Coordinates of C-alpha atoms in Angstrom, one line a residue:
M10 CA 20.5 -15.8 22.8
P11 CA 21.2 -15.3 19.2
E12 CA 17.8 -15.0 17.3
I13 CA 16.4 -18.4 16.2
P14 CA 16.9 -19.1 12.5
V15 CA 13.6 -20.0 10.8
A16 CA 13.2 -23.6 10.0
P17 CA 14.9 -25.3 7.0
T18 CA 12.0 -25.9 4.7
R19 CA 10.7 -22.2 5.5
L20 CA 14.5 -21.3 4.7
V21 CA 14.1 -22.8 1.2
G22 CA 11.0 -21.4 0.3
D23 CA 11.5 -18.1 1.2
I24 CA 15.0 -18.3 -0.9
L25 CA 13.3 -19.6 -3.9
L26 CA 10.6 -17.0 -3.6
G27 CA 13.3 -14.3 -3.7
T28 CA 14.7 -15.6 -6.9
L29 CA 15.3 -12.5 -9.1
G30 CA 13.9 -10.1 -6.4
D31 CA 15.7 -6.9 -7.7
V32 CA 13.4 -7.3 -11.0
L33 CA 10.2 -9.0 -10.1
G34 CA 10.2 -7.1 -6.8
K35 CA 11.7 -3.7 -7.3
V36 CA 11.1 -3.4 -11.3
F37 CA 7.6 -5.5 -11.7
G38 CA 6.2 -5.0 -8.2
M39 CA 5.5 -8.6 -7.6
K40 CA 6.0 -10.6 -4.0
T41 CA 9.4 -11.7 -3.2
S42 CA 9.5 -12.5 0.3
L43 CA 7.3 -14.2 2.5
G44 CA 4.5 -12.1 4.0
A45 CA 5.3 -9.2 1.8
A46 CA 5.1 -7.6 -1.7
G47 CA 7.7 -6.0 -4.0
V48 CA 10.5 -5.9 -1.3
G49 CA 13.3 -6.9 -3.7
T50 CA 15.7 -9.4 -2.2
S51 CA 15.2 -11.5 0.8
V52 CA 16.3 -14.7 2.8
G53 CA 14.2 -16.1 5.4
G54 CA 12.9 -21.1 5.8
N55 CA 8.2 -27.5 7.9
M56 CA 8.8 -28.4 10.9
E57 CA 6.6 -31.3 10.2
G58 CA 7.5 -32.4 7.1
G59 CA 4.9 -31.5 4.7
G60 CA 2.3 -31.2 7.5
G61 CA 1.8 -27.2 7.5
S62 CA 3.2 -26.4 10.9
H63 CA 3.8 -23.0 11.7
L64 CA 6.8 -23.9 13.8
G65 CA 9.9 -21.8 13.0
S66 CA 7.8 -19.5 10.6
G67 CA 8.0 -15.9 10.1
G68 CA 4.9 -15.1 12.1
D69 CA 3.0 -14.1 8.8
G70 CA 0.2 -16.9 8.9
I71 CA 2.1 -18.6 6.1
S72 CA 2.8 -22.4 7.0
N73 CA 6.4 -23.9 6.4
A74 CA 4.6 -26.3 3.7
E75 CA 3.1 -23.1 2.0
A76 CA 6.1 -21.3 1.9
T77 CA 8.1 -24.2 0.3
A78 CA 5.5 -24.5 -2.2
E79 CA 5.3 -20.8 -3.2
G80 CA 9.1 -20.9 -3.3
R81 CA 8.8 -24.2 -5.7
E82 CA 6.4 -22.5 -7.9
R83 CA 8.2 -19.2 -8.4
L84 CA 11.4 -21.0 -9.4
M85 CA 9.8 -23.4 -11.7
S86 CA 7.8 -20.3 -13.4
L87 CA 10.6 -17.9 -13.4
S88 CA 10.8 -18.0 -17.3
E89 CA 7.4 -17.6 -18.1
E90 CA 7.0 -14.7 -15.2
V91 CA 9.9 -12.8 -16.8
T92 CA 8.3 -13.1 -20.4
R93 CA 5.2 -12.1 -19.3
R94 CA 6.1 -9.2 -17.4
L95 CA 8.8 -7.8 -19.7
P96 CA 7.2 -4.7 -21.9
D97 CA 5.2 -6.5 -25.2
L98 CA 6.8 -4.5 -27.9
T99 CA 4.9 -6.2 -30.4
S100 CA 2.1 -3.4 -30.4
V101 CA 4.5 -0.9 -31.3
E102 CA 6.4 -2.5 -34.0
D103 CA 6.4 -1.6 -37.6
D104 CA 5.8 -3.9 -40.7
S105 CA 9.2 -3.7 -42.0
P106 CA 11.8 -6.7 -42.4
G107 CA 14.1 -6.6 -39.8
G108 CA 11.8 -4.5 -37.6
A109 CA 10.9 -7.3 -35.3
G110 CA 12.0 -6.6 -31.7
G111 CA 11.2 -5.9 -28.2
G112 CA 10.4 -7.9 -25.2
R113 CA 9.5 -10.9 -26.5
A114 CA 11.0 -13.5 -28.7
P115 CA 9.3 -16.0 -30.8
R116 CA 10.5 -18.9 -28.8
E117 CA 12.7 -18.7 -25.7
P118 CA 14.9 -21.5 -24.6
T119 CA 13.7 -23.3 -21.4
A120 CA 15.1 -25.1 -18.6
D121 CA 14.4 -29.0 -18.4
R122 CA 11.6 -28.8 -15.8
T123 CA 11.9 -32.5 -15.0
A124 CA 15.7 -31.8 -14.1
L125 CA 14.9 -28.7 -12.2
N126 CA 12.0 -30.5 -10.4
A127 CA 13.9 -33.1 -9.2
E128 CA 16.7 -30.8 -7.9
V129 CA 14.1 -28.8 -6.1
D130 CA 12.6 -32.1 -4.6
S131 CA 16.2 -33.0 -3.5
V132 CA 16.8 -29.5 -1.4
I133 CA 13.3 -30.1 0.0
V134 CA 14.2 -33.5 1.4
A135 CA 17.6 -32.3 2.6
A136 CA 15.8 -29.3 4.4
K137 CA 13.2 -31.6 6.0
A138 CA 16.0 -34.0 7.2
A139 CA 17.9 -31.1 8.9
E140 CA 14.7 -30.0 10.7
T141 CA 15.3 -32.9 13.2
T142 CA 18.6 -31.2 14.7
W143 CA 16.9 -27.7 14.2
R144 CA 14.0 -28.6 16.2
R145 CA 16.3 -29.6 19.0
Y146 CA 17.9 -26.3 19.0
F147 CA 14.6 -24.4 18.7
E148 CA 13.3 -26.2 21.7
A149 CA 16.3 -25.7 23.7
H150 CA 16.4 -22.1 22.9
V151 CA 12.6 -21.7 23.8
R152 CA 13.5 -23.1 27.0
A153 CA 16.3 -21.0 27.7
T154 CA 14.4 -17.9 26.9
G155 CA 11.6 -18.9 29.0
G156 CA 13.9 -19.8 32.0
A157 CA 15.5 -16.2 31.5
T158 CA 12.2 -14.7 31.6
R159 CA 10.8 -16.6 34.6
A160 CA 13.9 -16.0 36.6
R161 CA 13.5 -12.2 35.9
T162 CA 9.8 -12.3 37.1
A163 CA 10.7 -14.0 40.4
A164 CA 13.9 -11.8 41.0
A165 CA 11.4 -8.4 40.6
Q166 CA 9.0 -10.2 42.9
C167 CA 11.7 -11.2 45.5
D168 CA 12.9 -7.8 45.5
V169 CA 9.6 -6.4 46.6
A170 CA 9.2 -9.1 49.0
R171 CA 12.7 -7.9 50.3
A172 CA 11.5 -4.5 50.7
E173 CA 8.3 -5.6 52.7
L174 CA 10.6 -7.5 54.9
A175 CA 12.8 -4.6 55.6
G176 CA 10.0 -2.4 56.3
A177 CA 8.0 -5.0 58.7
T178 CA 11.7 -5.4 60.6
M179 CA 12.1 -1.8 61.2
A180 CA 8.5 -1.7 62.7
R181 CA 9.1 -4.7 64.8
D182 CA 12.4 -3.3 66.3
A183 CA 10.8 0.1 66.8
I184 CA 8.2 -1.2 68.9
S185 CA 10.5 -4.1 70.6
S186 CA 12.9 -0.9 71.6
G187 CA 10.1 1.4 73.0
A188 CA 10.9 4.2 70.4
V189 CA 7.1 4.3 69.6
D190 CA 4.8 5.4 72.4
M191 CA 1.9 3.0 72.7
D192 CA -0.5 1.8 75.1
P193 CA 1.0 -1.5 76.5
S194 CA -2.0 -3.6 75.4
L195 CA -1.9 -2.2 72.0
R196 CA 1.9 -2.8 71.8
A197 CA 1.6 -6.5 72.4
T198 CA -1.1 -6.8 69.9
A199 CA 1.1 -4.7 67.3
A200 CA 4.0 -6.9 68.1
C201 CA 2.1 -9.8 67.4
K202 CA 0.9 -8.6 64.0
I203 CA 4.2 -7.4 62.8
D204 CA 5.9 -10.8 64.1
E205 CA 3.3 -12.5 61.8
K206 CA 4.1 -10.3 58.6
V207 CA 8.0 -10.6 59.4
A208 CA 7.6 -14.5 59.3
A209 CA 5.4 -14.3 56.1
A210 CA 7.8 -11.9 54.4
T211 CA 10.8 -13.9 55.4
E212 CA 9.0 -17.3 54.2
L213 CA 8.2 -15.5 51.0
V214 CA 11.6 -14.3 50.2
S215 CA 13.2 -17.6 50.8
R216 CA 10.8 -19.1 48.3
L217 CA 11.0 -16.7 45.6
A218 CA 15.1 -16.9 45.9
A219 CA 14.8 -20.8 45.6
E220 CA 12.6 -20.3 42.5
V221 CA 15.3 -17.5 41.1
A222 CA 18.1 -20.3 41.6
V223 CA 15.8 -22.9 40.0
H224 CA 15.1 -20.8 37.0
N225 CA 18.7 -19.8 36.5
A226 CA 19.6 -23.3 36.7
A227 CA 17.1 -24.3 34.0
E228 CA 18.2 -21.4 31.9
T229 CA 22.0 -22.5 32.3
E230 CA 21.1 -25.7 31.2
A231 CA 19.0 -25.0 28.1
R232 CA 21.7 -22.6 27.0
G233 CA 24.1 -25.4 27.1
Q234 CA 21.8 -27.8 25.1
A235 CA 21.1 -25.2 22.6
A236 CA 24.7 -24.4 22.3
T237 CA 25.3 -28.3 21.5
A238 CA 22.2 -28.4 19.3
G239 CA 23.4 -25.4 17.4
R240 CA 27.0 -26.8 16.5
A241 CA 24.9 -30.1 15.6
F242 CA 22.4 -28.3 13.1
R243 CA 24.5 -25.8 11.8
P244 CA 26.4 -27.7 9.1
S245 CA 23.2 -29.3 7.4
Y246 CA 21.2 -26.0 7.8
D247 CA 24.1 -24.3 5.9
E248 CA 24.3 -26.9 3.3
V249 CA 20.7 -26.7 2.9
R250 CA 20.9 -22.9 2.4
K251 CA 23.7 -23.1 -0.2
R252 CA 22.1 -25.7 -2.4
A253 CA 18.9 -23.5 -2.5
L254 CA 20.7 -20.5 -3.4
R255 CA 22.8 -22.3 -6.0
L256 CA 19.3 -23.4 -7.6
R257 CA 18.3 -19.6 -7.2
L258 CA 21.6 -18.2 -8.9
A259 CA 21.5 -20.6 -11.9
A260 CA 17.7 -19.7 -12.3
E261 CA 18.7 -15.8 -11.8
E262 CA 21.5 -16.3 -14.8
R263 CA 19.0 -17.9 -17.2
A264 CA 16.7 -15.2 -16.7
E265 CA 19.6 -12.7 -17.1
R266 CA 20.2 -14.2 -20.5
Q267 CA 16.3 -14.2 -21.2
I268 CA 16.4 -10.5 -20.3
G269 CA 19.6 -9.5 -22.3
R270 CA 18.1 -11.0 -25.7
A271 CA 15.0 -8.9 -24.9
L272 CA 17.2 -6.2 -24.6
S273 CA 19.1 -6.9 -27.8
R274 CA 15.9 -7.0 -29.8
A275 CA 14.5 -4.0 -28.2
D276 CA 17.8 -1.9 -29.4
R277 CA 17.6 -3.4 -32.7
D278 CA 13.6 -2.3 -33.0
L279 CA 14.4 1.2 -31.6
Q280 CA 17.3 1.9 -34.0
N281 CA 14.8 0.7 -37.0
K282 CA 12.2 3.1 -35.6
T283 CA 14.9 5.9 -35.2
I284 CA 16.2 5.3 -39.2
K285 CA 12.2 5.1 -40.2
L286 CA 11.2 8.3 -38.3
R287 CA 14.2 10.1 -39.4
E288 CA 13.4 9.2 -43.3
L289 CA 9.9 10.2 -43.0
R290 CA 10.7 13.3 -41.6
E291 CA 12.9 14.2 -44.3
S292 CA 10.7 13.0 -47.0
K293 CA 7.8 14.9 -45.7
G294 CA 9.9 18.1 -45.6
A295 CA 10.6 17.4 -49.4
A296 CA 7.0 17.0 -49.9
G297 CA 6.5 20.3 -48.5
N298 CA 8.9 22.0 -50.5
A299 CA 7.5 20.3 -53.8
S300 CA 3.9 21.4 -53.0
E301 CA 5.1 24.7 -52.7
G302 CA 6.4 24.7 -56.0
G303 CA 3.2 23.7 -57.3
S304 CA 3.4 19.8 -57.1
S305 CA 1.2 17.5 -55.0
A306 CA 1.2 13.9 -53.6
P307 CA -2.4 12.8 -53.9
G308 CA -3.4 10.2 -51.1
L309 CA -0.2 10.7 -49.4
K310 CA -1.2 11.0 -45.7
G311 CA 2.4 12.0 -44.4
G312 CA 1.3 13.9 -41.2
D313 CA -0.7 10.5 -40.3
M314 CA 2.0 8.3 -40.9
L315 CA 4.6 10.4 -39.1
A316 CA 2.1 10.7 -36.1
E317 CA 1.9 7.0 -35.9
L318 CA 5.7 6.2 -36.2
E319 CA 6.4 8.8 -33.3
R320 CA 3.8 6.8 -31.1
R321 CA 5.4 3.7 -31.9
F322 CA 9.1 5.2 -31.1
E323 CA 7.7 6.6 -27.7
G324 CA 6.4 3.3 -26.9
A325 CA 9.3 1.5 -28.1
L326 CA 11.7 4.0 -25.9
A327 CA 9.6 3.5 -22.7
G328 CA 9.6 -0.2 -23.1
L329 CA 13.5 -0.3 -23.7
K330 CA 13.9 1.9 -20.4
K331 CA 11.8 -0.8 -18.7
I332 CA 13.9 -3.8 -20.0
R333 CA 17.1 -1.8 -19.3
E334 CA 16.1 -1.8 -15.4
A335 CA 15.2 -5.6 -15.7
A336 CA 18.6 -6.0 -16.9
E337 CA 20.3 -4.1 -14.3
G338 CA 18.0 -5.7 -11.6
A339 CA 19.0 -9.4 -13.1
K340 CA 22.8 -8.0 -12.4
T341 CA 22.5 -7.0 -8.9
S342 CA 20.1 -10.2 -8.1
I343 CA 23.0 -12.2 -9.2
E344 CA 25.5 -10.4 -7.5
W345 CA 23.5 -10.7 -4.0
S346 CA 23.3 -14.5 -4.7
K347 CA 26.9 -14.8 -5.3
L348 CA 28.0 -12.9 -2.4
T349 CA 25.6 -14.5 0.1
I350 CA 26.9 -18.1 -1.2
S351 CA 30.6 -16.8 -0.7
N352 CA 29.5 -15.9 2.8
V353 CA 28.2 -19.0 3.8
D354 CA 31.1 -21.1 2.7
R355 CA 33.3 -18.6 4.7
V356 CA 31.4 -19.0 8.0
S357 CA 30.6 -22.7 7.7

């Protein structure tokens, strides 16, 4: 049988926790999937609504309610996380007008948290409603799997019993036909013992064969129930998946714009520092030529200024590289979400 999908509420939690996974996970090393850390994009979904049941969980010790709470928190705090994790280039800025730029804006636009929270609540309510049909599928799947396992075990035991019966039958035939030279008194005793063993083995084979038939019938019935329940739960399950993915996609697109603004500021900041660095190097060269001609510039610490500006330039360059990685990660995260939504639309 196919693999059992995770519970709908856990699915929602895993989808939301994976929001912007190629940035928060691959670039910043944060946890982006349930039970794992820094592993990029992932989709994985409370059997008992809000009760913290582990039924349908990923086997990582995190309940479905906890998974949903983690996903909600990631979505609600995404803008703050991006701002916190982007390189803070304020520490390497110069004091010139127009030189401000880097990883942080004075004020970032934020999503309407009340509206966003209501949307997340709506998806979670739909997920809990979908778990009624999902539970039927889960339980039927478990029964079918258990029936198949018990049937295989009984069949293996039956094969062993048949082999023992065949051996006992051959021994009985050899004794009764006189093929074995034995004392008549011992022959009668041996024949009696072998007959008892043949009878016991025959009864065991018959009982185990009946068990195999019962388990096979139970498996067939459970498979049919699982197929019926699967057709019933799939539409609502896929709808929950799509709604969670759309919330995730919208958040990723907002984050991409936020990172884009940071990238523009960092680009401008680096351009300003490049110009200043070039000008200072040129002025230092001119000052050196003047000093060779007998002039001097008392109090001018050109070497210190140049070293400080070079330090700022290197810091801005490293920060810009990190922000560019985040911008690229945002693009791939958005592409993944769009592709996944289109795949769900195609199969549903």
